[in-house]
CSV table of C-alpha atoms in Angstrom, one decimal:
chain,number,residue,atom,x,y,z
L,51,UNK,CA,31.1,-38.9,23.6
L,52,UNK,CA,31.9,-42.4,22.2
L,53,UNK,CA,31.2,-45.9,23.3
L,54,UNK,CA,32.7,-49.0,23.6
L,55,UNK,CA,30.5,-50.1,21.0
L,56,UNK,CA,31.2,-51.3,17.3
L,57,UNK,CA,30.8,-48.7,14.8
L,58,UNK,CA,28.0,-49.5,12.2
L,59,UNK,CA,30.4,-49.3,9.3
L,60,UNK,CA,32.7,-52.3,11.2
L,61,UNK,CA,29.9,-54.5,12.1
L,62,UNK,CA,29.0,-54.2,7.8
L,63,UNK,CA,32.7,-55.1,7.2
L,64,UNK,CA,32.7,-57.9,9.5
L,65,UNK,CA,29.7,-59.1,8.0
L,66,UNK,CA,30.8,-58.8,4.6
L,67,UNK,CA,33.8,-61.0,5.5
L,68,UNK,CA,31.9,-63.5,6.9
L,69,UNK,CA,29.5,-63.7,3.9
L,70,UNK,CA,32.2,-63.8,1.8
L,71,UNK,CA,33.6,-66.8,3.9
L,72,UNK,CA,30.5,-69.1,4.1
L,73,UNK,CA,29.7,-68.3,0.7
L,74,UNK,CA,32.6,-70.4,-0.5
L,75,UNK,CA,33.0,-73.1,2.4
L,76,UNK,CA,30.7,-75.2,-0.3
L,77,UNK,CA,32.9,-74.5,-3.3
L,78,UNK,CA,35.9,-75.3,-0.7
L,79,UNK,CA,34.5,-78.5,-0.1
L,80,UNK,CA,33.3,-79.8,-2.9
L,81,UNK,CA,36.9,-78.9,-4.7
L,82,UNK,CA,38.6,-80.7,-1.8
L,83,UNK,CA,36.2,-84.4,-2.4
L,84,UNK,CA,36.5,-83.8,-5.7
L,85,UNK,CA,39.3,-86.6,-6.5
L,86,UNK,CA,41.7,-86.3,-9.0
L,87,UNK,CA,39.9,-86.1,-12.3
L,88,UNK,CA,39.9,-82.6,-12.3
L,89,UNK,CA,43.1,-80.1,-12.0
L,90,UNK,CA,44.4,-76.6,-12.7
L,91,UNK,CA,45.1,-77.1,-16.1
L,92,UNK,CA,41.8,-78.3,-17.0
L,93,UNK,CA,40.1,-75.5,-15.6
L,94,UNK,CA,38.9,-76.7,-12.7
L,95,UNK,CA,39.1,-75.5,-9.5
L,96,UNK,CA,41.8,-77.2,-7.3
L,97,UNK,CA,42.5,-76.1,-3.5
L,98,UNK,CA,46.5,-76.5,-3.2
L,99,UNK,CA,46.2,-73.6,-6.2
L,100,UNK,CA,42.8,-71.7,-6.2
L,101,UNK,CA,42.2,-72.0,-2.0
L,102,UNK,CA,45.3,-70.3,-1.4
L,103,UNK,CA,44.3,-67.3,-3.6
L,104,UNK,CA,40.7,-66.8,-1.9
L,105,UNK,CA,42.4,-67.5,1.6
L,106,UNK,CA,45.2,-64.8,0.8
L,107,UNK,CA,42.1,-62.8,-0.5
L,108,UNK,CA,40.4,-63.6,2.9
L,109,UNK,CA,43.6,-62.7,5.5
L,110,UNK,CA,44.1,-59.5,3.1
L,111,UNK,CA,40.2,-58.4,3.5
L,112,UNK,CA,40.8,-59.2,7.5
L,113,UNK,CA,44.3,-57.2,7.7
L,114,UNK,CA,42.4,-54.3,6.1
L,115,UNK,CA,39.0,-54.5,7.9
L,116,UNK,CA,41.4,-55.3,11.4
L,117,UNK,CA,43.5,-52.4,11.2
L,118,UNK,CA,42.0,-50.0,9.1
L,119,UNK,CA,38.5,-50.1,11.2
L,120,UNK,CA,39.3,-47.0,12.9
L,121,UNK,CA,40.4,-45.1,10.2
L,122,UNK,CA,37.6,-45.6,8.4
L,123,UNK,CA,35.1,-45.6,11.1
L,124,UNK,CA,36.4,-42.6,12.3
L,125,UNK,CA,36.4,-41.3,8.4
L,126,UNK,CA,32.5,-42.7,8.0
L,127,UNK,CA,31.9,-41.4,11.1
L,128,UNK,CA,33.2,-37.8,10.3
L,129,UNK,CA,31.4,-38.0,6.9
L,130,UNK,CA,28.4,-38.5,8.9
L,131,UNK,CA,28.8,-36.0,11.6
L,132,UNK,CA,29.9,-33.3,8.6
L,133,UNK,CA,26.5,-34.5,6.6
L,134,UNK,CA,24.6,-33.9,9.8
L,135,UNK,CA,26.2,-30.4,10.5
L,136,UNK,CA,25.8,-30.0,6.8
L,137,UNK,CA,22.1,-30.9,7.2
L,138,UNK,CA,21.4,-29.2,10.2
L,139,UNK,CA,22.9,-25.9,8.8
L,140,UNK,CA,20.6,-26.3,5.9
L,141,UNK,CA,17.6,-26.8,7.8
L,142,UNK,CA,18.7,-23.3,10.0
L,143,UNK,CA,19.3,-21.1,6.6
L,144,UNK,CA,15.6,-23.0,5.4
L,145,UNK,CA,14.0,-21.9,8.9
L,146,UNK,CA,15.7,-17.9,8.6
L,147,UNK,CA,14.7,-17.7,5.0
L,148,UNK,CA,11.7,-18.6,6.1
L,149,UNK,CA,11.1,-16.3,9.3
L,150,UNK,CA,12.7,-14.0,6.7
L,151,UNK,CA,10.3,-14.4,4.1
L,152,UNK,CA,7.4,-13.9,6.8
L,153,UNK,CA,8.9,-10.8,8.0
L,154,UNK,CA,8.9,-9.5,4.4
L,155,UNK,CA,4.9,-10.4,3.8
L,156,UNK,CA,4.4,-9.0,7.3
L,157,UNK,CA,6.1,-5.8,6.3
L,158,UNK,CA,4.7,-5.7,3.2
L,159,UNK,CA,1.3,-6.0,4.7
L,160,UNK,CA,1.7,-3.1,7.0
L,161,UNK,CA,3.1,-0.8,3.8
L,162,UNK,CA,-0.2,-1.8,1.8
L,163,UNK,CA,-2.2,-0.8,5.4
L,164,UNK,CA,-0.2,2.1,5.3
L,165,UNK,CA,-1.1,3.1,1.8
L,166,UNK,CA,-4.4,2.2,2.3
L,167,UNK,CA,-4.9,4.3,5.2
L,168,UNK,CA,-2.2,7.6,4.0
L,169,UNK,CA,-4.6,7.4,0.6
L,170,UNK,CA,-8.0,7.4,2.8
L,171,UNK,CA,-7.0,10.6,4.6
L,172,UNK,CA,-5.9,12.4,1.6
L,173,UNK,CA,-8.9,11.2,-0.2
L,174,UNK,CA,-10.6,12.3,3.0
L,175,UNK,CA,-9.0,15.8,3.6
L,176,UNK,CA,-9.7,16.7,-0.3
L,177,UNK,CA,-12.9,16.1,0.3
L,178,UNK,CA,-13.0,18.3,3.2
L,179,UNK,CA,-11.3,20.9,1.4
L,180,UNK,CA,-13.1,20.6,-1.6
L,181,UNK,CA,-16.6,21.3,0.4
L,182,UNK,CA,-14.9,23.7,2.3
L,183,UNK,CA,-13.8,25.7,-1.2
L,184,UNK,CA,-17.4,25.3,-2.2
L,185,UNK,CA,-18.8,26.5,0.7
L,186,UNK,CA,-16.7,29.9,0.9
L,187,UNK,CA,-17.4,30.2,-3.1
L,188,UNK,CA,-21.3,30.0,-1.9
L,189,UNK,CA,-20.9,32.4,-0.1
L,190,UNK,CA,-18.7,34.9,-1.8
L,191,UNK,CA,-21.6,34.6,-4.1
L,192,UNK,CA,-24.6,35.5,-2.4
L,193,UNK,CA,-22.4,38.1,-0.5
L,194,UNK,CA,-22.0,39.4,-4.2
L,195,UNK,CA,-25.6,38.7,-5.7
L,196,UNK,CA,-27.0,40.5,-2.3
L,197,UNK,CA,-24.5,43.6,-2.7
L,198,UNK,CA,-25.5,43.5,-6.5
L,199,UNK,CA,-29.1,43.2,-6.0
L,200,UNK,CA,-28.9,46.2,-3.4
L,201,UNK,CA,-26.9,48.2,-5.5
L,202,UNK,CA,-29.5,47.9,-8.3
L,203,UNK,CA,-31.8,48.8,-6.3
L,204,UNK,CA,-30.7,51.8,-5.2
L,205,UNK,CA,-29.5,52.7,-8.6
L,206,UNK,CA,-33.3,51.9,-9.2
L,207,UNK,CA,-34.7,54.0,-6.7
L,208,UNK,CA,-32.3,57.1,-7.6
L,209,UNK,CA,-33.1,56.6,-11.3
L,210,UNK,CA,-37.3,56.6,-10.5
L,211,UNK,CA,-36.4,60.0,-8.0
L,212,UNK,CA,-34.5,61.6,-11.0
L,213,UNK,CA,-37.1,60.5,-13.2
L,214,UNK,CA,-40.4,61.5,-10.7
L,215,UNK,CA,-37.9,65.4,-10.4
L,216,UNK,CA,-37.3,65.4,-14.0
L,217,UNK,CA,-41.0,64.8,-14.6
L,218,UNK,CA,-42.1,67.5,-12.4
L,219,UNK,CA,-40.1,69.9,-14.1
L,220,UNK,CA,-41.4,69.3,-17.9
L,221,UNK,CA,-44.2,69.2,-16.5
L,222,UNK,CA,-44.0,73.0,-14.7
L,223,UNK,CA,-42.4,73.9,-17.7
L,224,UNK,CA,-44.8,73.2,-20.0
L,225,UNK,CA,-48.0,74.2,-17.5
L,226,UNK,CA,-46.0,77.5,-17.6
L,227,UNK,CA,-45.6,77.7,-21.2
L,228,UNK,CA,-48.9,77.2,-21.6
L,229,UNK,CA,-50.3,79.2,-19.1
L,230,UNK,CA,-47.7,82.3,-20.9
L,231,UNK,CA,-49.5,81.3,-24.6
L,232,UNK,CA,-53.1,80.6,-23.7
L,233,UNK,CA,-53.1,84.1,-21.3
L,234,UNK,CA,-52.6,87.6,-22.0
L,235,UNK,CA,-51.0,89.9,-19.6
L,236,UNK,CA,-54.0,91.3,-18.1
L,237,UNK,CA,-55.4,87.5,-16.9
L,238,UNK,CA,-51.9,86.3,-16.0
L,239,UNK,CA,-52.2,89.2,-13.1
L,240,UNK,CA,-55.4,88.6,-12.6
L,241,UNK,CA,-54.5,84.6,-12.0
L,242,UNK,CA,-51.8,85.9,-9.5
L,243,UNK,CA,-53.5,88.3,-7.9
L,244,UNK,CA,-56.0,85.5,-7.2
L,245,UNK,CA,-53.2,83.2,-6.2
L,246,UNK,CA,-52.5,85.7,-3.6
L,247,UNK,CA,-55.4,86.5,-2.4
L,248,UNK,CA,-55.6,82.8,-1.4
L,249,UNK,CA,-52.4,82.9,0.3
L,250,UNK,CA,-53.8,85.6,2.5
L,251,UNK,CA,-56.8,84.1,3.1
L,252,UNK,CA,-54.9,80.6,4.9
L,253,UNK,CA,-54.8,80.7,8.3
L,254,UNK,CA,-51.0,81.8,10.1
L,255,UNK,CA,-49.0,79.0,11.1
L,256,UNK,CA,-47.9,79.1,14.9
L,257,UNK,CA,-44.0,80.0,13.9
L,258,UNK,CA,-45.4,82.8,11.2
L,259,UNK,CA,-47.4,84.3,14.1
L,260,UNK,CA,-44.0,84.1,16.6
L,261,UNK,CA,-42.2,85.6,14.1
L,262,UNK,CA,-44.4,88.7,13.2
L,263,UNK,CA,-44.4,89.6,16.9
C-alpha cells in the first residue's frame, strides 16, 4: 500500500534542483551588478544572454522532475521492489541450499553409522563363525585321535594275543620235538603212562561224577 508521501527518488530531484538553483543565484548576481565593461563577446557572462540559457535549463529540469516524477518513481520504485524480490529469493535458495547441504551431511553421517555398524556385525559374525569352525574341527579331532587311539589299541591287544597263541605253539612244538629226540619209545610210554596215572589219581569233579551215574 502507498502513501501520500514523496518518494525518496523525488525529494533527491527536488533537491538537486534547488542546489542547482542557489548555486548560481551568486553568479546571477554578480553578472547583473556587473556594469557594462563586460559583455558576451568578451567572454563574460551577461544575464540578457547566459541567464536565459540556465533559466531554460532550470524550467526544463522542473518540466522533467514535475511530470516525469511518477514515472520514474514508480520505475525506481519497481527497480527496488524487483531488487528486493530479487534479494529475498536469493536469500531463500542460500537458506534451501543450506538446509540442503545439512540434510546431505546428516545423511551422510547415518551411511558412515551405517557402515560402521553393517562392518561390526560382519566382523562380529566371522568371528563367531570362525570359533565356531574351530570348535567343531576340535572336535572332529579328538573324536578321531580317541577312535584312532582305540583302534590301536585293540590292534595292540590282538597282536600281543596272536603273538602270546603263536608263542605257545613254538613253544609245544619244540617241547614236543624235543621230548620225540631226547626219548626213545619205551620212556615216551613210560612218561604217558605216568601222565595218566596222574589223571587218575585227581579227584572227580562234581559234573564228572553226575555224568558217570
Amino acid at each position: 500500500m502507498h502513501s501520500n508521501r514523496p518518494q525518496p527518488a523525488t525529494q533527491r530531484a527536488w533537491a538537486t534542483v534547488a542546489g542547482c538553483t542557489l548555486a548560481l543565484l551568486p553568479t546571477l548576481a554578480w553578472a547583473s551588478g556587473g556594469g557594462g565593461t563586460c559583455n558576451a563577446h568578451d567572454g563574460c557572462f551577461e544575464f540578457q544572454v547566459h541567464g536565459y540559457y540556465i533559466l531554460n535549463f532550470l524550467v526544463f529540469v522542473g518540466l522533467v522532475v514535475w511530470y516525469g516524477r511518477k514515472p520514474i518513481a514508480a520505475a525506481l520504485d519497481k527497480r527496488y521492489r524487483d531488487v528486493a524480490k530479487e534479494i529475498e529469493a536469493a536469500q531463500a535458495a542460500k537458506a534451501e541450499a543450506e538446509a540442503q547441504l545439512r540434510d546431505y551431511q546428516t545423511k551422510v553421517t547415518r551411511l558412515a553409522e551405517d557402515n560402521a555398524r553393517l562392518l561390526a556385525e560382519v566382523r562380529a559374525g566371522t568371528d563367531i563363525e570362525v570359533a565356531n569352525i574351530l570348535a567343531e574341527a576340535r572336535t572332529l579331532v579328538d573324536r578321531a585321535t580317541a577312535d584312532e587311539k582305540l583302534r590301536l589299541e585293540q590292534e595292540s591287544k590282538r597282536l600281543r594275543d596272536q603273538l602270546v597263541d603263536e608263542t605257545a605253539r613254538i613253544a609245544v612244538d619244540l617241547a614236543e620235538q624235543l621230548v620225540r629226540q631226547r626219548l626213545d619209545g619205551a620212556a615216551q610210554e613210560r612218561l604217558v603212562q605216568a601222565a595218566l596215572a596222574d589223571l587218575e589219581a585227581l579227584p572227580s569233579s562234581p559234573s564228572v561224577t553226575a555224568g558217570a551215574a
